[in-house]
Short mmCIF file of C-alpha atoms in Angstrom, two decimals:
data_model
loop_
_atom_site.label_atom_id
_atom_site.label_comp_id
_atom_site.label_asym_id
_atom_site.label_seq_id
_atom_site.Cartn_x
_atom_site.Cartn_y
_atom_site.Cartn_z
CA MET A 142 191.64 -73.39 97.34
CA GLU A 143 190.93 -69.56 98.62
CA PHE A 144 194.13 -68.53 96.51
CA PHE A 145 192.17 -69.56 93.29
CA VAL A 146 188.87 -68.03 94.32
CA LYS A 147 190.78 -64.54 95.32
CA ILE A 148 191.96 -64.79 91.58
CA TYR A 149 189.01 -65.61 90.07
CA GLU A 150 187.43 -62.63 91.92
CA TYR A 151 189.77 -60.38 90.60
CA PHE A 152 190.00 -61.43 87.40
CA ILE A 153 186.21 -61.02 87.40
CA PHE A 154 186.29 -57.54 88.87
CA PHE A 155 189.21 -56.36 86.15
CA TYR A 156 187.41 -57.87 83.23
CA ALA A 157 184.24 -56.09 84.13
CA THR A 158 185.91 -52.95 84.67
CA SER A 159 188.15 -52.85 81.89
CA LEU A 160 184.78 -53.61 79.90
CA ILE A 161 183.02 -50.89 81.58
CA LEU A 162 185.67 -48.25 80.65
CA SER A 163 185.86 -49.27 77.21
CA TYR A 164 182.41 -48.60 77.24
CA LEU A 165 182.66 -45.17 78.62
CA VAL A 166 185.48 -44.22 75.84
CA LEU A 167 182.93 -45.59 72.76
CA ALA A 168 180.29 -43.24 74.54
CA ILE A 169 182.52 -40.18 74.46
CA PHE A 170 183.75 -41.21 70.93
CA SER A 171 180.08 -41.42 69.92
CA PHE A 172 179.26 -38.34 71.33
CA ILE A 173 182.06 -36.52 69.38
CA ALA A 174 181.23 -38.89 66.14
CA ILE A 175 178.04 -37.66 66.02
CA ASN A 176 178.65 -34.02 66.34
CA ASN A 177 180.93 -34.31 63.62
CA TYR A 178 178.47 -35.80 61.30
CA LYS A 179 176.06 -32.97 61.90
CA SER A 180 178.56 -30.34 61.13
CA TYR A 181 179.52 -32.16 57.82
CA ASN A 182 176.09 -33.52 56.84
CA THR A 183 175.45 -29.78 56.19
CA ASP A 184 177.92 -29.21 53.56
CA ILE A 185 176.18 -30.92 50.82
CA ASP A 186 172.25 -29.97 50.46
CA ASP A 187 170.22 -33.47 49.07
CA GLU A 188 168.43 -31.56 46.39
CA GLU A 189 171.45 -30.42 44.60
CA LEU A 190 172.71 -33.95 44.92
CA LEU A 191 169.81 -35.50 43.57
CA SER A 192 169.81 -33.17 40.49
CA SER A 193 173.47 -33.18 39.89
CA ASN A 194 173.96 -35.43 36.42
CA LEU A 195 177.82 -36.21 38.57
CA ALA A 196 176.20 -38.70 41.42
CA PRO A 197 177.76 -42.11 41.52
CA GLY A 198 176.00 -44.59 40.21
CA ILE A 199 174.92 -47.30 43.02
CA SER A 200 173.96 -50.94 42.63
CA VAL A 201 171.87 -52.00 45.54
CA ILE A 202 171.88 -55.77 46.07
CA ALA A 203 169.43 -57.94 48.01
CA PRO A 204 170.20 -61.71 48.03
CA ALA A 205 166.55 -63.66 48.56
CA TYR A 206 166.39 -67.56 50.02
CA ASN A 207 162.63 -68.33 50.59
CA GLU A 208 161.46 -65.23 51.33
CA GLU A 209 157.61 -65.51 49.66
CA LYS A 210 156.35 -63.51 52.67
CA THR A 211 158.26 -60.20 52.16
CA ILE A 212 159.71 -60.09 48.95
CA ILE A 213 157.43 -58.00 47.33
CA VAL A 214 156.90 -55.26 50.27
CA ASN A 215 160.93 -55.21 50.05
CA VAL A 216 161.38 -54.65 46.31
CA LYS A 217 158.54 -51.55 46.31
CA SER A 218 160.72 -50.53 48.80
CA LEU A 219 163.96 -50.74 47.24
CA LEU A 220 162.49 -49.42 43.73
CA THR A 221 161.19 -46.28 45.76
CA LEU A 222 164.71 -45.01 46.67
CA ASN A 223 165.25 -41.54 45.56
CA TYR A 224 168.83 -41.08 44.20
CA PRO A 225 169.42 -40.16 40.55
CA LEU A 226 171.48 -43.04 39.17
CA PHE A 227 171.01 -46.87 41.17
CA GLU A 228 169.54 -50.02 39.90
CA VAL A 229 168.21 -52.77 41.95
CA ILE A 230 169.78 -56.97 41.71
CA ILE A 231 167.48 -59.24 43.74
CA VAL A 232 169.57 -62.76 43.83
CA ASN A 233 167.17 -65.09 44.26
CA ASP A 234 169.52 -68.01 45.94
CA GLY A 235 167.47 -71.14 44.54
CA SER A 236 164.13 -70.13 47.09
CA LYS A 237 162.40 -73.77 47.30
CA ASP A 238 159.14 -71.23 48.38
CA LYS A 239 157.40 -68.95 45.64
CA THR A 240 159.94 -66.05 45.77
CA LEU A 241 160.59 -66.03 42.33
CA GLU A 242 157.01 -66.85 41.22
CA LEU A 243 155.79 -63.64 42.99
CA LEU A 244 158.36 -61.36 41.67
CA ILE A 245 157.58 -62.70 38.11
CA LYS A 246 154.05 -62.03 38.78
CA GLU A 247 154.28 -58.71 40.59
CA PHE A 248 157.11 -57.01 38.29
CA ASP A 249 155.94 -58.46 34.90
CA LEU A 250 159.66 -60.16 34.55
CA VAL A 251 160.66 -62.26 31.58
CA GLU A 252 164.12 -64.03 30.76
CA ALA A 253 166.75 -61.75 29.12
CA PRO A 254 170.11 -62.00 27.68
CA PHE A 255 172.27 -60.42 30.39
CA ALA A 256 176.31 -59.99 30.54
CA TYR A 257 176.72 -61.98 33.36
CA VAL A 258 180.50 -61.84 34.34
CA GLU A 259 181.78 -64.09 37.15
CA LYS A 260 184.43 -61.69 38.31
CA ILE A 261 183.75 -63.74 41.65
CA LYS A 262 183.38 -67.62 41.89
CA THR A 263 180.23 -68.45 42.77
CA LYS A 264 177.53 -71.58 42.59
CA PRO A 265 176.43 -72.00 38.98
CA TYR A 266 174.41 -68.86 37.94
CA LYS A 267 171.23 -69.92 35.78
CA ARG A 268 169.43 -66.97 33.96
CA THR A 269 168.46 -63.22 34.58
CA PHE A 270 164.96 -61.59 34.91
CA LYS A 271 164.39 -58.03 33.63
CA SER A 272 160.43 -56.52 33.48
CA GLN A 273 158.23 -55.65 30.66
CA ASN A 274 156.89 -52.83 32.53
CA PRO A 275 158.99 -49.13 32.09
CA LYS A 276 158.46 -48.56 35.38
CA TYR A 277 160.80 -51.48 36.80
CA GLU A 278 163.31 -51.17 34.22
CA ILE A 279 165.86 -50.46 36.94
CA LEU A 280 165.27 -54.15 38.49
CA THR A 281 167.44 -56.68 37.83
CA VAL A 282 166.55 -60.52 39.05
CA ILE A 283 169.30 -62.89 39.31
CA ASP A 284 168.45 -66.66 39.38
CA LYS A 285 171.15 -69.04 41.00
CA GLU A 286 171.93 -72.21 42.41
CA ASN A 287 171.66 -72.29 46.18
CA GLY A 288 175.18 -71.18 47.56
CA GLY A 289 174.31 -72.23 51.05
CA THR A 290 175.54 -69.01 52.23
CA LYS A 291 174.20 -64.89 52.02
CA ALA A 292 177.96 -64.38 51.30
CA ASP A 293 177.64 -66.70 47.85
CA ALA A 294 174.68 -64.59 46.99
CA PHE A 295 175.84 -61.16 47.73
CA ASN A 296 178.96 -62.32 45.16
CA ALA A 297 176.22 -63.18 42.10
CA GLY A 298 175.16 -59.95 42.72
CA LEU A 299 178.09 -57.89 42.68
CA ASN A 300 179.06 -59.57 39.17
CA ALA A 301 176.02 -58.78 37.67
CA SER A 302 176.04 -55.08 39.15
CA VAL A 303 177.45 -52.33 36.75
CA PHE A 304 177.99 -49.14 39.16
CA PRO A 305 181.14 -48.21 41.30
CA TYR A 306 179.15 -48.58 44.87
CA TYR A 307 176.99 -51.30 45.74
CA LEU A 308 174.94 -51.08 48.80
CA ASN A 309 174.09 -54.71 50.36
CA THR A 310 170.59 -55.25 52.19
CA ASP A 311 168.15 -57.81 52.98
CA VAL A 312 165.09 -58.64 52.12
CA ASP A 313 163.58 -58.40 55.31
CA CYS A 314 164.30 -55.08 55.25
CA ILE A 315 162.96 -51.51 54.47
CA LEU A 316 164.63 -48.73 53.70
CA ALA A 317 164.28 -45.02 54.16
CA ARG A 318 163.77 -43.15 50.75
CA ASN A 319 167.14 -40.98 51.29
CA THR A 320 169.46 -44.21 52.14
CA LEU A 321 171.46 -43.63 49.14
CA THR A 322 171.78 -39.94 49.38
CA LYS A 323 172.36 -39.79 53.10
CA MET A 324 175.15 -42.67 52.72
CA ILE A 325 177.33 -41.32 49.55
CA LYS A 326 177.84 -38.60 51.78
CA PRO A 327 180.65 -39.48 53.57
CA ILE A 328 182.07 -40.97 50.33
CA LEU A 329 181.83 -37.43 48.67
CA ASN A 330 182.89 -35.47 51.83
CA SER A 331 186.01 -37.59 52.46
CA LYS A 332 189.64 -36.91 51.19
CA VAL A 333 190.35 -40.35 51.84
CA ARG A 334 189.24 -43.30 49.95
CA VAL A 335 186.00 -44.17 52.12
CA ILE A 336 185.92 -47.97 51.51
CA ALA A 337 182.39 -48.70 53.12
CA VAL A 338 179.81 -46.72 54.67
CA GLY A 339 177.22 -48.06 57.61
CA ALA A 340 174.23 -47.01 59.03
CA THR A 341 171.86 -47.38 62.22
CA LEU A 342 169.15 -50.56 62.33
CA ARG A 343 166.25 -50.51 64.04
CA MET A 344 163.24 -53.29 64.05
CA SER A 345 160.32 -52.89 61.30
CA ASN A 346 158.10 -55.38 63.89
CA ASN A 347 154.87 -53.09 64.73
CA CYS A 348 156.09 -50.34 62.16
CA GLU A 349 153.55 -49.35 59.96
CA ILE A 350 154.24 -49.57 56.22
CA GLU A 351 152.71 -48.39 53.09
CA GLU A 352 153.42 -49.86 49.74
CA GLY A 353 157.27 -50.30 51.07
CA ILE A 354 157.48 -47.19 52.89
CA ILE A 355 157.40 -46.89 56.68
CA THR A 356 155.07 -44.28 57.71
CA ARG A 357 155.05 -44.51 61.73
CA VAL A 358 157.98 -46.15 63.59
CA ARG A 359 157.27 -47.71 66.93
CA PRO A 360 159.33 -49.91 68.94
CA PRO A 361 158.20 -53.58 68.71
CA LYS A 362 155.16 -54.73 71.13
CA ALA A 363 156.82 -58.37 71.61
CA LEU A 364 159.61 -58.70 74.20
CA ILE A 365 162.26 -60.66 71.96
CA PRO A 366 161.96 -58.16 69.35
CA ARG A 367 161.87 -55.21 71.77
CA PHE A 368 165.06 -56.64 73.52
CA GLN A 369 166.89 -56.37 69.79
CA GLU A 370 165.40 -52.96 68.70
CA LEU A 371 167.33 -51.60 72.36
CA GLU A 372 170.45 -54.09 71.42
CA TYR A 373 170.77 -52.53 67.76
CA ILE A 374 170.32 -48.68 69.02
CA ARG A 375 173.02 -49.29 72.03
CA SER A 376 175.14 -51.20 69.38
CA TYR A 377 174.74 -48.78 66.57
CA LEU A 378 174.68 -45.40 68.02
CA LEU A 379 177.28 -46.06 70.89
CA GLY A 380 179.42 -48.42 69.58
CA LYS A 381 179.97 -48.30 65.84
CA MET A 382 179.94 -44.53 65.92
CA GLY A 383 182.40 -44.59 68.58
CA TRP A 384 184.67 -46.82 66.36
CA GLU A 385 184.07 -44.55 63.52
CA LEU A 386 185.84 -41.63 65.25
CA ILE A 387 188.92 -43.63 64.97
CA ASN A 388 188.44 -45.44 61.58
CA SER A 389 188.43 -48.80 63.81
CA VAL A 390 184.93 -49.69 62.61
CA PRO A 391 185.01 -53.91 63.02
CA ASN A 392 182.02 -54.62 60.11
CA VAL A 393 179.53 -52.65 58.36
CA SER A 394 176.23 -54.67 58.88
CA GLY A 395 174.83 -57.10 56.21
CA GLY A 396 171.43 -55.61 56.60
CA LEU A 397 172.34 -52.11 55.13
CA GLY A 398 175.89 -51.02 53.95
CA MET A 399 177.37 -49.20 50.91
CA PHE A 400 180.95 -50.61 49.57
CA ASP A 401 183.49 -49.48 47.00
CA LYS A 402 183.26 -52.30 44.63
CA GLU A 403 186.36 -51.83 43.09
CA ILE A 404 188.08 -52.84 46.60
CA ALA A 405 185.47 -55.49 47.02
CA ILE A 406 186.51 -57.68 44.17
CA LYS A 407 190.30 -57.19 44.61
CA ALA A 408 189.82 -58.02 48.40
CA GLY A 409 188.55 -61.56 46.92
CA GLY A 410 184.86 -60.78 47.81
CA TYR A 411 182.70 -62.32 49.96
CA GLY A 412 184.44 -65.42 51.97
CA ALA A 413 181.81 -67.93 49.79
CA ASP A 414 181.33 -70.14 53.00
CA SER A 415 181.12 -67.49 55.43
CA HIS A 416 178.20 -67.18 57.91
CA ALA A 417 179.70 -63.68 59.22
CA GLU A 418 179.82 -61.98 55.81
CA ASP A 419 179.77 -58.33 57.14
CA MET A 420 182.70 -58.42 58.88
CA ASP A 421 184.71 -61.12 56.72
CA MET A 422 183.83 -58.53 53.88
CA MET A 423 185.04 -55.73 55.94
CA THR A 424 187.89 -57.31 57.53
CA ARG A 425 189.38 -58.42 53.90
CA MET A 426 189.36 -54.91 52.11
CA ALA A 427 190.63 -53.12 55.62
CA ALA A 428 193.86 -56.06 54.71
CA HIS A 429 193.72 -55.12 51.39
CA MET A 430 194.40 -51.77 51.66
CA MET A 431 196.80 -52.42 54.65
CA ASN A 432 198.76 -54.85 52.48
CA ASN A 433 198.67 -52.51 49.55
CA ARG A 434 199.48 -49.64 51.64
CA LEU A 435 196.93 -47.49 50.59
CA ASP A 436 194.91 -45.14 53.34
CA TYR A 437 191.19 -45.79 53.58
CA LYS A 438 188.41 -44.71 56.05
CA ILE A 439 185.49 -46.50 57.06
CA GLY A 440 182.24 -44.44 57.82
CA TYR A 441 179.45 -44.93 59.85
CA ILE A 442 176.42 -42.23 59.90
CA PRO A 443 174.17 -42.23 63.23
CA LEU A 444 170.61 -42.50 61.08
CA SER A 445 168.22 -44.93 61.09
CA CYS A 446 167.72 -45.56 57.73
CA CYS A 447 166.93 -49.72 58.01
CA TRP A 448 164.22 -51.55 59.39
CA THR A 449 164.37 -54.87 59.62
CA GLU A 450 161.90 -57.85 60.64
CA GLY A 451 163.66 -59.23 64.04
CA PRO A 452 163.42 -62.63 65.15
CA PRO A 453 159.76 -62.95 66.85
CA ASN A 454 160.57 -65.70 69.68
CA VAL A 455 163.22 -67.81 71.28
CA LYS A 456 163.37 -70.62 68.52
CA ILE A 457 163.84 -68.34 65.44
CA LEU A 458 166.25 -65.91 67.45
CA SER A 459 168.18 -68.94 68.80
CA ARG A 460 168.70 -69.64 65.00
CA GLN A 461 170.28 -66.41 64.07
CA ARG A 462 172.50 -66.03 66.62
CA THR A 463 173.82 -69.74 66.75
CA ARG A 464 174.79 -68.90 63.25
CA TRP A 465 176.29 -65.19 64.04
CA ALA A 466 178.22 -67.02 66.51
CA SER A 467 179.61 -69.47 64.60
CA GLY A 468 180.33 -67.09 61.77
CA LEU A 469 182.59 -65.31 64.28
CA PHE A 470 184.49 -68.25 65.21
CA GLN A 471 184.90 -68.77 61.71
CA MET A 472 186.74 -65.02 61.08
CA PHE A 473 188.77 -65.30 63.73
CA THR A 474 189.94 -68.68 62.66
CA ASP A 475 190.28 -67.56 58.57
CA HIS A 476 191.78 -64.06 59.68
CA ARG A 477 193.72 -65.16 62.80
CA LYS A 478 196.98 -63.69 61.18
CA ILE A 479 195.52 -60.23 62.03
CA LEU A 480 195.16 -60.34 65.63
CA PHE A 481 197.59 -58.63 67.39
CA ASN A 482 199.66 -58.22 64.72
CA PRO A 483 201.43 -54.45 64.51
CA ASN A 484 201.25 -54.70 60.57
CA TYR A 485 197.62 -54.13 60.51
CA LYS A 486 198.11 -51.36 63.02
CA ARG A 487 194.18 -50.23 63.84
CA LEU A 488 192.83 -53.64 63.05
CA GLY A 489 195.28 -55.96 64.57
CA LEU A 490 196.40 -54.26 67.70
CA ILE A 491 192.77 -52.45 68.46
CA THR A 492 189.77 -53.75 66.67
CA PHE A 493 190.36 -57.46 66.64
CA PRO A 494 191.57 -57.69 70.29
CA TYR A 495 188.81 -55.82 71.74
CA ILE A 496 186.20 -58.14 69.62
CA PHE A 497 188.03 -61.00 70.52
CA ILE A 498 188.54 -60.26 74.33
CA PHE A 499 184.96 -58.42 74.77
CA GLU A 500 182.68 -60.47 72.21
CA PHE A 501 184.21 -63.43 71.55
CA LEU A 502 185.74 -64.48 74.72
CA ALA A 503 182.76 -62.97 76.80
CA PRO A 504 180.13 -65.72 76.60
CA ILE A 505 182.63 -68.49 77.41
CA ILE A 506 183.94 -66.59 80.74
CA GLU A 507 180.64 -65.77 81.79
CA ALA A 508 179.65 -69.35 81.41
CA LEU A 509 182.74 -70.71 83.54
CA GLY A 510 182.15 -68.17 86.08
CA ILE A 511 178.48 -69.39 86.57
CA LEU A 512 179.96 -72.93 86.91
CA PHE A 513 182.79 -71.90 89.28
CA THR A 514 180.16 -69.48 91.01
CA ILE A 515 177.99 -72.89 91.40
CA PHE A 516 180.98 -74.59 92.70
CA LEU A 517 181.80 -71.87 94.90
CA PHE A 518 178.76 -71.91 96.33
CA LEU A 519 178.24 -75.71 97.04
CA TYR A 520 181.54 -75.49 98.75
CA GLY A 521 180.91 -72.26 100.58
CA TYR A 522 183.88 -70.17 99.43
CA ILE A 523 181.25 -67.41 98.00
CA ASN A 524 182.30 -64.11 99.08
CA TRP A 525 179.13 -62.86 100.27
CA SER A 526 180.66 -59.11 101.11
CA PHE A 527 182.08 -59.02 97.45
CA ALA A 528 179.98 -60.99 94.93
CA PRO A 529 176.78 -58.99 95.69
CA LEU A 530 178.65 -55.93 95.48
CA ILE A 531 180.24 -57.08 91.70
CA LEU A 532 176.81 -58.04 90.60
CA LEU A 533 175.37 -54.89 91.73
CA TYR A 534 177.91 -53.09 90.07
CA SER A 535 177.50 -54.72 86.69
CA TYR A 536 173.74 -54.54 86.59
CA THR A 537 173.58 -50.82 87.56
CA PHE A 538 176.25 -49.84 84.63
CA ALA A 539 174.39 -52.28 82.09
CA ILE A 540 170.94 -50.40 82.93
CA MET A 541 172.85 -46.90 82.90
CA ILE A 542 174.31 -47.38 79.22
CA SER A 543 170.94 -48.33 77.75
CA SER A 544 169.15 -45.47 79.47
CA VAL A 545 171.76 -43.18 78.55
CA VAL A 546 171.52 -44.28 74.77
CA ILE A 547 167.78 -44.23 75.07
CA ILE A 548 167.26 -40.50 76.03
CA TRP A 549 170.25 -39.92 73.82
CA ASP A 550 168.60 -41.25 70.52
CA GLN A 551 165.18 -39.73 71.52
CA MET A 552 166.78 -36.34 72.02
CA THR A 553 168.77 -36.36 69.12
CA PHE A 554 166.24 -38.39 66.69
CA LYS A 555 162.99 -38.21 67.84
CA TYR A 556 161.72 -41.66 65.78
CA TYR A 557 159.18 -42.56 68.44
CA ASN A 558 156.05 -40.24 68.96
CA THR A 559 154.80 -40.81 72.35
CA THR A 560 156.58 -40.90 76.07
CA ARG A 561 154.81 -44.15 76.33
CA GLU A 562 156.59 -45.93 73.30
CA VAL A 563 160.26 -44.45 75.08
CA LEU A 564 159.39 -45.78 78.62
CA THR A 565 158.94 -49.28 77.00
CA LEU A 566 162.18 -49.35 76.38
CA PHE A 567 163.34 -48.02 79.65
CA VAL A 568 161.80 -51.06 81.04
CA THR A 569 163.36 -53.10 78.80
CA ALA A 570 166.43 -52.18 79.28
CA PHE A 571 166.28 -53.09 83.22
CA ILE A 572 165.28 -56.89 82.36
CA GLU A 573 167.38 -57.56 79.47
CA PRO A 574 170.22 -58.19 81.49
CA ILE A 575 168.29 -60.96 83.31
CA ILE A 576 166.38 -62.53 80.52
CA TYR A 577 167.85 -61.22 77.23
CA HIS A 578 171.54 -61.48 77.89
CA PRO A 579 171.70 -64.94 79.30
CA MET A 580 170.11 -66.60 76.05
CA ILE A 581 172.76 -64.27 73.92
CA MET A 582 174.88 -65.97 75.95
CA PHE A 583 173.90 -69.60 75.71
CA PHE A 584 173.05 -69.30 71.71
CA SER A 585 176.87 -68.25 71.10
CA LEU A 586 178.18 -71.03 73.12
CA LYS A 587 175.66 -73.06 70.82
CA GLY A 588 177.28 -71.20 68.02
CA TYR A 589 180.65 -72.07 68.69
CA TYR A 590 180.05 -75.57 69.42
CA SER A 591 178.35 -75.90 66.22
CA PHE A 592 181.62 -74.51 63.94
CA ILE A 593 183.96 -76.48 66.38
CA THR A 594 181.97 -80.14 65.37
CA SER A 595 181.38 -78.69 61.68
CA ARG A 596 177.70 -78.57 61.55
CA GLU A 597 175.85 -76.87 59.09
CA LEU A 598 174.32 -73.68 59.37
CA ALA A 599 172.09 -72.69 56.31
CA TRP A 600 170.85 -69.38 55.81
CA GLY A 601 167.41 -67.78 55.53
CA THR A 602 165.78 -70.12 58.01
CA MET A 603 164.02 -67.24 59.46
CA THR A 604 160.45 -67.81 59.32
CA ARG A 605 158.93 -64.22 58.41
CA GLN A 606 155.99 -62.76 59.85
CA GLY A 607 155.45 -60.35 57.26
CA PHE A 608 155.19 -56.66 57.50
CA GLU A 609 152.40 -54.66 59.09
CA THR A 610 150.66 -52.43 57.14
CA GLU A 611 147.25 -51.69 58.92
CA LYS A 612 147.16 -48.12 60.41
CA LYS A 613 146.35 -47.95 64.05
CA GLU A 614 143.75 -45.49 65.52
CA GLY A 615 144.89 -42.62 67.41
CA ASP A 616 147.95 -41.78 65.19
CA ALA A 617 147.48 -38.69 64.23
CA ASP A 618 151.01 -37.04 64.74
CA ASN A 619 152.64 -39.74 62.43
CA ASN A 620 156.22 -39.37 61.58
CA ASN A 621 157.78 -40.24 58.27
CA PRO A 622 161.49 -41.95 58.63
CA ASN A 623 162.16 -41.04 55.11
CA ASP A 624 162.09 -37.07 56.04
CA PHE A 625 164.44 -37.51 58.95
CA ASN A 626 168.28 -36.18 58.74
CA SER A 627 171.02 -35.54 60.91
CA SER A 628 170.04 -32.35 62.58
CA GLY A 629 166.89 -33.72 63.74
CA GLY A 630 164.60 -31.83 61.10
CA GLU A 631 166.40 -28.95 60.51
CA ASN A 632 167.00 -27.92 56.87
CA ASN A 633 170.38 -28.57 55.32
CA GLN A 634 172.26 -25.63 54.21
CA LYS A 635 173.65 -25.62 50.50
CA ASN A 636 177.16 -26.12 49.17
CA SER A 637 177.59 -24.34 45.74
CA ASN A 638 181.29 -26.47 45.74
CA LEU A 639 179.34 -29.90 45.68
CA LEU A 640 180.17 -30.15 41.63
CA GLU A 641 183.48 -29.62 42.16
CA ARG A 642 183.94 -31.87 45.07
CA MET A 643 182.59 -34.63 42.84
CA ARG A 644 185.07 -33.50 40.05
CA GLU A 645 187.92 -34.17 42.68
CA LYS A 646 186.92 -37.58 43.10
CA LYS A 647 187.33 -38.19 39.75
CA LEU A 648 183.68 -39.27 40.05
CA SER A 649 182.55 -37.53 36.84
CA GLY A 650 183.39 -40.60 34.35
CA GLU A 651 181.33 -42.82 36.07
CA VAL A 652 177.79 -41.42 34.83
CA GLU A 653 178.63 -42.82 31.65
CA GLN A 654 178.17 -46.36 32.65
CA ILE A 655 175.36 -48.50 31.03
CA LYS A 656 172.65 -48.67 33.21
CA THR A 657 171.22 -52.24 32.64
#
């Protein structure tokens, strides 16, 4: 028995150590990637891009299922995006509430003839709505039968889109006005074809929102969304930016991501039954490029361009994370040939193995570890000189990583106005490993079980609270996230070669495409 206890102790020690080392490496990579971003982001001036007639067109696609509480504010947010050539496509995925009725009333919509070409198979398309008000001419609403997943709705939006790039987002998200401008830059700057670009997400809970525009950023007051705020900052600023440096970004969030539409369609679109549509889509596109021996890049920017409404309580969080975990299991099942496959280079030998070992297997290892620890305790095999050190070792490192990310984020971007707001995140970092992390572990196991037992997990089941619009007293120094840029408020330098860059990438012909 002592032999197995020793094996267990060393396994946990080396597993935790390797995880910690990977975080340190990603932190270093992230620091380099953010500095690189700051340097190249100044190459193209926002105003020059906005005034250019060579800016590539972008289709903004947002699926909606039972979103009556947030749909109007969200669509207004999308319509106020600052970019010279874009369209907004809302896909009503068979909503059973008043989502479609509210859209028709608010934006003066009527049924209109539309050349809907089914490049990707979806649940049946019903009809298209366009506005009678010229102010909303860029808005298109697609009405279709419910497909059971967000992926099916995204595919319908792809079928309806007309521009060469598309931005996927959710109807519980509020986007900064400069989102399209910021996210198209990695595509214009790269000599290699960029197939996707992601950006940082934060919680919209307790932020101030007026007419679809965030006017004041705050960390959530409620504990569950605040845990998610910290989790998102750590995941995007440290994780995704670190992976970006070595071109191994595992996924671009379904809440906000820009994609090359041609590659997305050639890769087969989103898996219609996928509950991890973001990672599934990214895997499909990367695999397509490697199967055809084409060079590609996946970009990420450290700016917060999107604020999403986080689950306000444990019940709704459980639904969300159970679905995500089930989708992760599904993704490894569908793309199992990629794991440890040298033919898929970084994807098969770095990205997939990392996610499999440190994300997919982590909840299972933790749960077995807890059960084994209970067994050791009952039979008196606990190594009391070793166990507390391991516990303190892991807990201290978790707090250190979160604290460094909070400081780094505030020093670089300064999204929060007051010291008190920043301190609330530090307090959250101390209790996250004790309260939030065990919940996520349990919900992940629940998701795995749901996938194995083939239980259906419908999307759109999160009960929306609606966006807060009331302005709080004492906020004299309100910040506006739509004015943030990569240098923390510094003006970008102009680049006289912008038009030549676009010509070199053969984007000039794209502006001739029909808008509506």
